């Protein structure tokens, strides 16, 4: 079966033969070259000097009954018109808008047979398209000159260039096109309301937009179903996706500036049974991830231990938890703590969500063989001090990480386990020898995110005995923990340990959400982590060597001083930072272990 590129080249070849640019006998070998190289016929002809590019463009113009432009007046192209087609899309398809009127848009193209690109531009403007033909060189030169002209006086929306100052702030856009203004307003609203994700979903009678704020989804907008197609087209154009392809999922990205903030939007589309595509966009703000270790919300003990671990010269530090639990933020905070000119830090991520100065980051791409394992193997030849691997997914990656740690490197990575003790048994399940786990892993941090109460409207109340029991704050358990603190099991002087019940009087006060303008009537404002930090030391080490189960390891770690996820959650409830419901929901799998 012929590919789309091959079919396009065969048809183009027939046109060139008809107009005397090529002879018929030259077409079959040229099409074979197209098939082998995956390169367009025009590029092959021009690069190989087999045909004159101007003659090709003139033949296409004559065949399609279109005008031919020898030169494009760049100064006559309005910036507001050029801005509506992203530069990467314009260059890829060699099509560019020249002028816009009430009911028509005039465009120049190097390929009038590219009906997909023409349909995309028609959908983007919502108007009839009038075409002229020019050579690829002429079109690309015009695109570059228009965008270069803007470098000194504000930039065009949708530019995919790497420089942040080449992206216009959408709040400065004066575009009056309803769909463009609607989508820009949606992005601005999402950032204003601290949304992490935007969902655009086709329903039976309308379009529903939901924001995920602090982990919860809320409906924020509805629109008539007739606007679903142009909304999808606008987002796909901004993300440089194929508008004509509606049967397969697609992924892209949109770099924007919103209210002066640099924002990277990851776009995912999937087809639905309703005949429209569903769009989910993840909003990544560079300033939101660069937290310090102090900002993560660790208790005193956990902070001191984490600070000591990240300054170790070698070993493996694992961060565990489900997707969306803030593991990447924690890893970046750890790296930020030790990011100095004299430390060589390399990271392998899928994808690189935030670019950080001083870190040398690699985006793994399994489709071309660049996996976590292969990246980590290459890192070891780059003289690293610290290596961060996005995730240990298989035995190969685990083996290389252990080898790296045992040869004098500090390795940070993540695992998908429910709690900290489960990480060591997960490695053993990957067929890693227990003695290698014991000698390489130095600490495991499990975490979850819970919503923080809005400090402006939280409502105090007196908890019942059952709530205290659920959080492990019943008198019997607290007395047991207090005895261990007094016995020195937590090294109180060295670590300044913050005992879970030390601030709990005879009548503790808890808080529940209220609602005010500051939190959008939600009662919550932001999220913070709750943590369970297990040291792989002489207490749990022998159990790991004996290949003990996770529950036995956990019980011994608690005896040695580890607080569980629920313990840390209870501490934050006592401090009035969150609610009992949030902690219990985040720690459903964290059972209270008899000590």
Coordinates of C-alpha atoms in Angstrom, one line a residue:
X1 CA 0.0 0.0 0.0
X2 CA 1.4 3.4 -1.0
X3 CA 2.1 5.9 1.8
X4 CA 0.5 9.4 1.7
X5 CA 3.9 10.8 0.9
X6 CA 4.4 8.4 -2.0
X7 CA 0.9 9.0 -3.4
X8 CA 1.5 12.8 -3.2
X9 CA 4.8 12.4 -5.0
X10 CA 3.2 10.3 -7.7
X11 CA 0.5 12.8 -8.4
X12 CA 3.0 15.7 -8.3
X13 CA 5.2 13.8 -10.7
X14 CA 2.3 13.5 -13.2
X15 CA 1.7 17.3 -13.0
X16 CA 5.4 18.0 -13.6
X17 CA 5.3 15.7 -16.6
X18 CA 2.3 17.4 -18.0
X19 CA 3.9 20.7 -17.8
X20 CA 7.2 19.6 -19.2
X21 CA 9.3 19.9 -16.1
X22 CA 10.2 16.2 -16.1
X23 CA 9.9 13.3 -18.5
X24 CA 7.7 10.3 -17.6
X25 CA 10.6 7.8 -17.5
X26 CA 12.1 9.7 -14.5
X27 CA 9.1 9.4 -12.2
X28 CA 9.3 5.7 -11.1
X29 CA 13.0 5.9 -9.8
X30 CA 12.2 9.3 -8.1
X31 CA 9.2 7.8 -6.3
X32 CA 11.3 4.9 -5.2
X33 CA 13.8 7.4 -3.7
X34 CA 10.9 9.1 -2.0
X35 CA 9.9 5.8 -0.5
X36 CA 13.4 5.0 0.7
X37 CA 14.4 8.4 2.1
X38 CA 11.0 9.5 3.4
X39 CA 11.7 12.9 1.7
X40 CA 9.3 14.9 -0.4
X41 CA 9.7 14.9 -4.2
X42 CA 10.3 18.6 -4.5
X43 CA 13.1 18.5 -2.0
X44 CA 14.7 15.6 -3.8
X45 CA 14.5 17.4 -7.1
X46 CA 15.8 20.7 -5.8
X47 CA 18.6 19.3 -3.6
X48 CA 19.7 17.0 -6.4
X49 CA 19.5 19.8 -9.0
X50 CA 17.2 17.7 -11.1
X51 CA 14.7 20.4 -11.7
X52 CA 14.4 24.2 -11.2
X53 CA 12.3 25.1 -8.1
X54 CA 10.7 28.0 -9.8
X55 CA 9.6 25.8 -12.7
X56 CA 8.1 23.4 -10.3
X57 CA 6.1 26.2 -8.5
X58 CA 5.0 27.7 -11.8
X59 CA 3.8 24.2 -12.9
X60 CA 1.8 23.8 -9.7
X61 CA 0.2 27.3 -10.1
X62 CA -0.8 26.6 -13.7
X63 CA -2.2 23.2 -12.8
X64 CA -4.3 24.6 -10.0
X65 CA -5.3 27.8 -11.8
X66 CA -3.6 29.9 -9.2
X67 CA -1.4 33.0 -9.4
X68 CA 2.4 32.7 -9.1
X69 CA 4.3 35.1 -6.8
X70 CA 7.9 35.8 -7.6
X71 CA 8.4 38.0 -4.6
X72 CA 6.5 38.6 -1.3
X73 CA 6.1 42.1 0.1
X74 CA 6.9 41.3 3.8
X75 CA 6.3 44.8 4.9
X76 CA 2.7 44.6 3.8
X77 CA 1.9 41.5 6.0
X78 CA 0.2 42.6 9.3
X79 CA 1.7 41.2 12.4
X80 CA -1.7 40.3 13.8
X81 CA -2.4 38.2 10.7
X82 CA 1.0 36.4 10.7
X83 CA 0.6 35.7 14.4
X84 CA -2.3 33.4 14.0
X85 CA -0.3 30.7 12.4
X86 CA 2.5 29.3 14.6
X87 CA 5.9 29.6 13.0
X88 CA 6.7 25.9 13.2
X89 CA 3.5 25.0 11.5
X90 CA 4.0 27.6 8.8
X91 CA 7.5 26.4 8.1
X92 CA 6.6 22.7 8.2
X93 CA 3.8 23.1 5.6
X94 CA 5.2 26.1 3.8
X95 CA 2.0 28.1 4.0
X96 CA 1.7 31.7 5.3
X97 CA -1.1 34.2 5.6
X98 CA -0.6 37.5 3.8
X99 CA -3.7 39.5 4.5
X100 CA -7.1 39.1 6.1
X101 CA -10.4 40.7 5.1
X102 CA -14.0 40.4 6.3
X103 CA -14.7 37.1 4.5
X104 CA -11.4 36.0 3.0
X105 CA -7.8 35.3 4.0
X106 CA -5.1 35.6 1.3
X107 CA -2.3 33.0 1.7
X108 CA 0.8 32.0 -0.1
X109 CA 1.9 28.3 -0.3
X110 CA 4.6 26.3 -1.9
X111 CA 2.4 23.3 -2.1
X112 CA -1.2 23.9 -3.2
X113 CA -1.7 20.1 -3.1
X114 CA -1.4 20.0 0.7
X115 CA -5.1 20.2 1.3
X116 CA -4.6 19.3 5.0
X117 CA -2.6 22.5 5.6
X118 CA -5.1 24.6 3.6
X119 CA -8.0 23.1 5.6
X120 CA -6.2 23.8 8.8
X121 CA -5.6 27.5 8.0
X122 CA -9.3 27.8 6.8
X123 CA -10.4 26.3 10.2
X124 CA -8.1 28.6 12.1
X125 CA -9.4 31.8 10.5
X126 CA -12.9 30.6 10.0
X127 CA -13.0 32.2 6.5
X128 CA -12.5 31.4 2.8
X129 CA -8.9 31.0 1.7
X130 CA -7.5 32.5 -1.5
X131 CA -4.2 31.0 -2.5
X132 CA -1.1 32.0 -4.5
X133 CA 1.9 29.9 -5.2
X134 CA 5.6 30.7 -4.6
X135 CA 8.7 28.6 -4.3
X136 CA 9.6 27.0 -1.0
X137 CA 12.6 29.3 -0.7
X138 CA 10.4 32.4 -1.2
X139 CA 7.8 31.3 1.4
X140 CA 10.4 30.3 4.0
X141 CA 12.2 33.6 3.5
X142 CA 9.0 35.6 4.0
X143 CA 8.2 33.6 7.2
X144 CA 11.7 34.2 8.6
X145 CA 11.7 37.9 7.8
X146 CA 8.3 38.5 9.4
X147 CA 9.4 36.9 12.6
X148 CA 12.8 38.5 12.6
X149 CA 11.1 41.9 12.2
X150 CA 9.2 41.2 15.5
X151 CA 12.3 40.5 17.6
X152 CA 12.9 44.1 18.6
X153 CA 9.3 45.1 19.1
X154 CA 7.2 42.3 20.8
X155 CA 6.8 38.7 19.5
X156 CA 4.1 36.7 17.9
X157 CA 1.9 34.2 19.8
X158 CA 2.5 30.6 19.2
X159 CA 6.2 30.8 18.5
X160 CA 7.8 27.5 19.4
X161 CA 11.3 29.0 19.6
X162 CA 13.3 28.2 22.7
X163 CA 13.9 31.7 23.8
X164 CA 11.2 32.7 26.3
X165 CA 11.2 36.3 25.2
X166 CA 10.0 35.2 21.7
X167 CA 6.6 34.3 23.2
X168 CA 4.0 37.0 23.6
X169 CA 1.9 37.3 26.7
X170 CA -1.6 36.2 25.7
X171 CA -3.1 38.9 28.0
X172 CA -1.5 41.4 25.7
X173 CA -3.2 39.9 22.6
X174 CA -5.8 42.2 21.0
X175 CA -7.2 39.5 18.7
X176 CA -10.9 39.8 18.3
X177 CA -11.5 36.4 16.8
X178 CA -14.1 34.8 19.2
X179 CA -12.5 31.3 19.4
X180 CA -9.0 32.6 19.8
X181 CA -10.1 35.0 22.5
X182 CA -12.1 32.2 24.2
X183 CA -9.1 29.8 24.3
X184 CA -6.7 32.6 25.4
X185 CA -9.2 33.5 28.2
X186 CA -9.4 29.8 29.2
X187 CA -5.6 29.6 29.6
X188 CA -5.5 32.9 31.6
X189 CA -8.3 31.7 33.9
X190 CA -6.6 28.4 34.5
X191 CA -3.4 30.1 35.6
X192 CA -5.3 32.6 37.7
X193 CA -7.2 29.8 39.5
X194 CA -4.0 27.7 40.0
X195 CA -5.3 24.8 37.8
X196 CA -2.8 22.0 37.1
X197 CA -4.9 20.5 34.2
X198 CA -7.6 21.7 31.8
X199 CA -10.2 19.2 30.5
X200 CA -12.2 20.1 27.4
X201 CA -14.9 17.4 27.0
X202 CA -17.7 16.9 24.5
X203 CA -21.0 16.1 26.0
X204 CA -24.3 15.2 24.4
X205 CA -25.5 18.8 24.1
X206 CA -22.6 21.0 25.0
X207 CA -18.9 21.4 25.7
X208 CA -17.8 21.1 29.3
X209 CA -14.5 22.6 30.6
X210 CA -13.1 21.4 33.9
X211 CA -10.1 22.5 35.9
X212 CA -8.1 20.3 38.3
X213 CA -7.3 22.5 41.2
X214 CA -5.4 21.1 44.2
X215 CA -6.1 17.6 42.9
X216 CA -9.9 18.0 42.5
X217 CA -11.9 18.6 39.3
X218 CA -14.4 21.4 39.0
X219 CA -16.6 22.5 36.1
X220 CA -15.7 26.0 35.2
X221 CA -17.3 26.6 31.7
X222 CA -19.8 25.3 29.3
X223 CA -20.2 26.2 25.6
X224 CA -22.5 25.2 22.8
X225 CA -21.6 22.0 21.1
X226 CA -21.2 23.8 17.8
X227 CA -18.0 25.4 19.1
X228 CA -16.3 22.1 19.9
X229 CA -14.7 21.7 16.5
X230 CA -13.2 25.2 16.2
X231 CA -12.0 25.0 19.9
X232 CA -10.2 21.7 19.1
X233 CA -8.8 23.2 15.9
X234 CA -7.5 26.2 17.7
X235 CA -5.8 24.2 20.4
X236 CA -4.3 21.8 17.9
X237 CA -3.0 24.6 15.7
X238 CA -1.3 26.1 18.8
X239 CA 0.2 22.8 19.7
X240 CA 1.4 22.1 16.0
X241 CA -0.8 19.0 15.8
X242 CA -2.6 17.6 12.7
X243 CA -6.1 19.1 12.5
X244 CA -7.2 16.7 9.8
X245 CA -6.3 13.6 11.9
X246 CA -9.2 12.9 14.2
X247 CA -9.1 9.2 14.6
X248 CA -5.8 8.8 16.5
X249 CA -4.5 10.3 19.8
X250 CA -2.0 13.1 19.4
X251 CA 0.4 14.8 21.8
X252 CA 2.0 18.3 21.6
X253 CA 3.0 21.3 23.6
X254 CA 2.2 25.0 23.7
X255 CA 4.7 27.5 25.2
X256 CA 3.0 30.6 26.4
X257 CA 3.4 33.7 28.6
X258 CA 0.5 34.5 30.8
X259 CA 0.5 37.5 33.1
X260 CA 4.3 37.6 32.7
X261 CA 4.7 33.9 33.7
X262 CA 6.3 31.4 31.4
X263 CA 4.0 28.5 31.0
X264 CA 4.4 25.2 29.2
X265 CA 1.2 23.4 28.3
X266 CA 1.3 19.7 27.4
X267 CA -1.6 18.8 25.1
X268 CA -3.2 15.4 24.7
X269 CA -6.1 14.6 22.4
X270 CA -8.1 11.4 22.1
X271 CA -11.1 10.5 19.9
X272 CA -14.4 9.8 21.6
X273 CA -17.6 8.0 20.7
X274 CA -19.4 11.3 20.4
X275 CA -17.5 12.1 17.2
X276 CA -15.3 14.8 18.8
X277 CA -11.9 14.7 20.3
X278 CA -11.4 15.2 24.0
X279 CA -8.5 17.4 25.1
X280 CA -6.6 17.4 28.3
X281 CA -3.8 20.0 28.9
X282 CA -1.3 19.8 31.7
X283 CA -0.1 23.3 32.8
X284 CA 3.6 23.4 33.9
X285 CA 4.8 26.6 35.5
X286 CA 8.6 26.8 35.9
X287 CA 8.4 28.9 39.0
X288 CA 6.1 26.5 40.8
X289 CA 8.5 23.5 40.9
X290 CA 11.7 25.1 42.1
X291 CA 11.0 24.6 45.7
X292 CA 13.7 24.3 48.3
X293 CA 13.9 21.3 50.6
X294 CA 12.6 23.5 53.5
X295 CA 9.5 24.4 51.5
X296 CA 8.3 20.8 51.1
X297 CA 6.7 20.6 54.6
X298 CA 9.0 18.0 56.2
X299 CA 8.9 17.6 60.0
X300 CA 12.2 18.5 61.7
X301 CA 13.5 14.9 61.8
X302 CA 12.7 14.2 58.2
X303 CA 14.2 17.4 57.0
X304 CA 17.5 16.8 58.9
X305 CA 17.7 13.2 57.6
X306 CA 16.9 14.2 53.9
X307 CA 19.5 17.0 54.1
X308 CA 22.1 14.6 55.3
X309 CA 21.2 12.0 52.6
X310 CA 21.4 14.3 49.6
X311 CA 24.9 15.4 50.7
X312 CA 26.1 11.8 50.8
X313 CA 28.8 11.0 48.2
X314 CA 27.1 7.8 47.1
X315 CA 24.1 5.5 47.5
X316 CA 20.5 5.4 46.2
X317 CA 17.7 7.6 47.4
X318 CA 14.3 6.4 46.3
X319 CA 11.1 8.5 46.3
X320 CA 7.9 6.4 46.1
X321 CA 4.2 7.2 45.6
X322 CA 1.5 7.1 43.0
X323 CA 1.3 9.3 39.9
X324 CA 0.6 12.9 40.8
X325 CA 2.0 12.6 44.4
X326 CA 4.7 15.2 43.9
X327 CA 7.7 12.9 43.4
X328 CA 9.3 15.0 40.7
X329 CA 9.0 18.2 42.8
X330 CA 10.7 16.4 45.7
X331 CA 13.5 15.2 43.4
X332 CA 14.1 18.7 42.0
X333 CA 14.1 20.1 45.5
X334 CA 16.8 17.6 46.5
X335 CA 18.9 18.4 43.4
X336 CA 18.4 22.2 44.0
X337 CA 19.8 21.7 47.5
X338 CA 23.1 20.4 46.1
X339 CA 23.2 22.2 42.8
X340 CA 26.6 23.9 42.9
X341 CA 29.2 24.7 40.2
X342 CA 31.5 22.0 41.6
X343 CA 28.8 19.3 41.4
X344 CA 28.1 17.5 38.0
X345 CA 24.4 16.6 38.0
X346 CA 22.9 14.6 35.2
X347 CA 19.2 13.7 34.9
X348 CA 17.2 11.3 32.7
X349 CA 13.5 12.2 32.6
X350 CA 10.3 11.2 30.7
X351 CA 9.7 14.0 29.8
X352 CA 11.9 16.9 31.0
X353 CA 9.2 18.9 32.7
X354 CA 11.3 21.8 33.8
X355 CA 14.6 23.0 32.6
X356 CA 16.9 24.0 35.5
X357 CA 20.2 25.9 35.2
X358 CA 23.2 23.9 36.4
X359 CA 21.5 20.5 35.6
X360 CA 22.2 18.6 32.5
X361 CA 18.9 17.0 31.5
X362 CA 18.1 14.3 29.0
X363 CA 14.6 13.5 27.7
X364 CA 14.4 9.7 27.3
X365 CA 12.8 8.4 24.1
X366 CA 12.2 4.6 24.2
X367 CA 11.0 4.7 20.6
X368 CA 14.6 5.4 19.4
X369 CA 16.3 3.2 22.0
X370 CA 17.0 6.0 24.5
X371 CA 15.7 4.4 27.7
X372 CA 16.3 5.1 31.3
X373 CA 18.8 2.3 31.3
X374 CA 20.7 3.4 28.2
X375 CA 20.8 7.0 29.4
X376 CA 22.1 6.0 32.9
X377 CA 24.7 3.8 31.2
X378 CA 25.9 6.8 29.1
X379 CA 25.9 9.0 32.2
X380 CA 28.5 6.9 33.9
X381 CA 30.9 7.9 31.1
X382 CA 30.2 11.6 31.7
X383 CA 32.0 11.9 35.0
X384 CA 28.9 12.5 37.2
X385 CA 28.7 13.3 40.9
X386 CA 24.9 13.0 41.1
X387 CA 22.5 11.1 38.8
X388 CA 18.7 11.4 38.8
X389 CA 16.7 8.8 36.9
X390 CA 13.0 9.5 36.4
X391 CA 11.9 6.0 37.4
X392 CA 13.3 2.6 38.0
X393 CA 11.0 0.5 35.8
X394 CA 13.0 -2.7 35.2
X395 CA 15.8 -4.9 36.3
X396 CA 18.3 -3.4 33.8
X397 CA 17.8 0.1 35.1
X398 CA 17.9 -1.1 38.7
X399 CA 21.2 -3.0 38.0
X400 CA 22.9 0.1 36.5
X401 CA 21.6 2.4 39.3
X402 CA 23.1 0.0 41.9
X403 CA 26.4 -0.2 40.0
X404 CA 26.5 3.6 39.9
X405 CA 25.9 3.9 43.6
X406 CA 28.5 1.3 44.5
X407 CA 31.1 3.1 42.3
X408 CA 30.9 6.4 44.1
X409 CA 27.8 8.2 42.7
X410 CA 24.7 9.5 44.4
X411 CA 21.6 8.2 42.6
X412 CA 18.1 9.6 43.0
X413 CA 15.1 7.9 41.5
X414 CA 11.4 7.0 41.9
X415 CA 9.5 3.7 42.3
X416 CA 5.8 3.1 42.3
X417 CA 5.1 1.5 45.7
X418 CA 2.5 2.3 48.4
X419 CA 5.0 3.0 51.2
X420 CA 8.7 3.2 52.0
X421 CA 9.3 -0.4 53.1
X422 CA 7.6 -1.6 50.0
X423 CA 10.4 -0.2 47.9
X424 CA 13.0 -2.6 49.1
X425 CA 10.8 -5.6 48.4
X426 CA 9.9 -4.2 45.0
X427 CA 13.6 -4.2 44.1
X428 CA 13.9 -7.8 45.2
X429 CA 10.9 -8.6 43.0
X430 CA 12.9 -7.2 40.1
X431 CA 15.4 -10.0 40.9
X432 CA 17.9 -7.7 42.6
X433 CA 19.9 -9.6 45.2
X434 CA 19.0 -8.5 48.8
X435 CA 22.6 -7.8 49.7
X436 CA 22.9 -5.4 46.8
X437 CA 19.7 -3.6 48.0
X438 CA 21.1 -3.4 51.5
X439 CA 24.5 -2.0 50.4
X440 CA 23.2 0.5 47.9
X441 CA 19.9 2.0 49.0
X442 CA 20.4 4.6 51.8
X443 CA 16.9 6.0 52.2
X444 CA 13.4 5.7 50.9
X445 CA 10.8 8.5 51.0
X446 CA 7.1 7.7 50.5
X447 CA 4.8 10.7 49.9
X448 CA 1.3 11.8 49.2
X449 CA -0.3 15.2 48.6
X450 CA -3.1 16.6 50.7
X451 CA -5.0 19.8 50.3
X452 CA -4.2 22.6 52.7
X453 CA -6.9 24.4 54.5
X454 CA -7.5 28.0 53.6
X455 CA -6.0 30.0 56.6
X456 CA -8.6 32.8 56.0
X457 CA -11.8 30.7 56.5
X458 CA -10.9 27.4 58.2
X459 CA -13.5 26.5 60.9
X460 CA -12.3 25.1 64.3
X461 CA -14.0 22.1 66.0
X462 CA -13.4 19.6 68.7
X463 CA -12.6 16.1 67.3
X464 CA -14.3 12.9 68.5
X465 CA -12.6 9.9 69.9
X466 CA -13.1 8.0 66.6
X467 CA -11.3 10.6 64.6
X468 CA -8.4 10.6 67.0
X469 CA -8.2 6.8 66.8
X470 CA -8.3 6.9 62.9
X471 CA -5.3 9.2 62.9
X472 CA -3.4 7.1 65.5
X473 CA -3.8 9.9 68.1
X474 CA -5.4 7.7 70.7
X475 CA -3.8 8.0 74.2
X476 CA -2.4 4.4 74.3
X477 CA -0.5 4.8 71.0
X478 CA 0.8 8.3 71.9
X479 CA 2.0 7.1 75.3
X480 CA 3.9 4.3 73.6
X481 CA 5.6 6.7 71.2
X482 CA 6.4 9.1 74.0
X483 CA 8.2 6.4 75.9
X484 CA 10.4 5.7 72.9
X485 CA 11.2 9.4 72.5
X486 CA 12.2 9.6 76.2
X487 CA 14.4 6.5 75.8
X488 CA 16.3 8.3 73.1
X489 CA 15.3 6.0 70.2
X490 CA 14.8 9.1 68.0
X491 CA 18.1 10.9 68.9
X492 CA 16.2 13.9 70.1
X493 CA 19.2 16.2 70.6
X494 CA 20.8 15.3 67.3
X495 CA 17.7 15.5 65.1
X496 CA 15.5 17.9 67.0
X497 CA 12.7 15.4 66.6
X498 CA 9.2 16.8 66.4
X499 CA 7.1 14.3 68.3
X500 CA 3.7 13.8 66.7
X501 CA 1.7 14.4 69.9
X502 CA 3.9 17.0 71.7
X503 CA 1.5 19.9 70.9
X504 CA -1.6 18.0 71.6
X505 CA -3.3 19.1 74.8
X506 CA -6.2 17.4 76.6
X507 CA -8.7 19.1 74.3
X508 CA -7.2 19.2 70.8
X509 CA -8.6 21.5 68.1
X510 CA -9.1 20.3 64.5
X511 CA -10.2 22.4 61.6
X512 CA -12.6 21.9 58.7
X513 CA -12.9 23.9 55.4
X514 CA -15.0 27.0 55.2
X515 CA -15.2 29.1 52.1
X516 CA -14.1 32.6 51.1
X517 CA -12.9 34.7 48.1
X518 CA -9.3 33.9 48.7
X519 CA -9.9 30.2 48.1
X520 CA -12.7 30.5 45.6
X521 CA -15.3 29.2 48.2
X522 CA -13.5 25.8 48.2
X523 CA -12.1 26.0 51.7
X524 CA -8.7 24.7 50.5
X525 CA -5.7 26.6 49.2
X526 CA -2.8 24.7 47.8
X527 CA -1.4 21.2 48.6
X528 CA 1.5 20.0 50.6
X529 CA 3.2 16.6 51.0
X530 CA 2.9 14.1 53.8
X531 CA 5.9 11.9 54.2
X532 CA 7.3 8.6 55.4
X533 CA 11.1 8.5 55.5
X534 CA 12.8 5.1 56.1
X535 CA 16.5 4.9 56.6
X536 CA 18.2 1.7 55.4
X537 CA 20.3 1.3 58.5
X538 CA 21.3 -1.4 61.0
X539 CA 17.7 -1.7 62.2
X540 CA 16.1 -2.8 58.9
X541 CA 19.2 -4.0 57.1
X542 CA 19.2 -7.5 58.6
X543 CA 15.6 -7.9 57.6
X544 CA 16.4 -6.9 54.0
X545 CA 19.2 -9.5 53.9
X546 CA 16.8 -12.1 55.1
X547 CA 14.3 -11.1 52.4
X548 CA 11.7 -10.3 54.9
X549 CA 8.2 -9.1 53.8
X550 CA 7.4 -5.4 53.7
X551 CA 5.2 -5.5 56.8
X552 CA 8.1 -6.8 58.9
X553 CA 10.4 -4.2 57.5
X554 CA 7.9 -1.5 58.3
X555 CA 7.3 -2.7 61.8
X556 CA 11.0 -2.6 62.6
X557 CA 11.4 0.8 60.9
X558 CA 8.7 2.2 63.1
X559 CA 10.4 0.8 66.2
X560 CA 13.6 2.5 65.0
X561 CA 11.8 5.9 64.8
X562 CA 10.1 6.1 61.4
X563 CA 6.7 8.0 61.3
X564 CA 4.2 6.6 58.8
X565 CA 2.4 8.6 56.2
X566 CA -0.6 8.8 58.5
X567 CA 1.5 9.9 61.4
X568 CA 2.8 12.9 59.4
X569 CA -0.7 13.6 58.2
X570 CA -1.9 13.6 61.8
X571 CA 0.9 16.1 62.7
X572 CA -0.4 18.4 60.0
X573 CA -4.0 18.0 61.2
X574 CA -2.9 19.0 64.8
X575 CA -1.2 22.1 63.3
X576 CA -4.4 23.1 61.6
X577 CA -2.9 22.7 58.1
X578 CA -5.3 20.1 56.7
X579 CA -8.3 17.9 57.6
X580 CA -8.8 14.4 58.9
X581 CA -10.7 13.5 55.7
X582 CA -7.8 14.6 53.5
X583 CA -5.3 12.5 55.5
X584 CA -7.5 9.4 55.6
X585 CA -8.2 9.7 51.8
X586 CA -4.5 9.9 51.0
X587 CA -3.4 7.1 53.4
X588 CA -6.1 4.5 52.8
X589 CA -3.5 1.8 52.3
X590 CA -1.4 2.9 55.3
X591 CA -2.6 0.6 58.2
X592 CA -1.5 1.3 61.7
X593 CA 1.1 -1.2 62.6
X594 CA 1.4 -2.7 66.1
X595 CA 4.8 -1.7 67.4

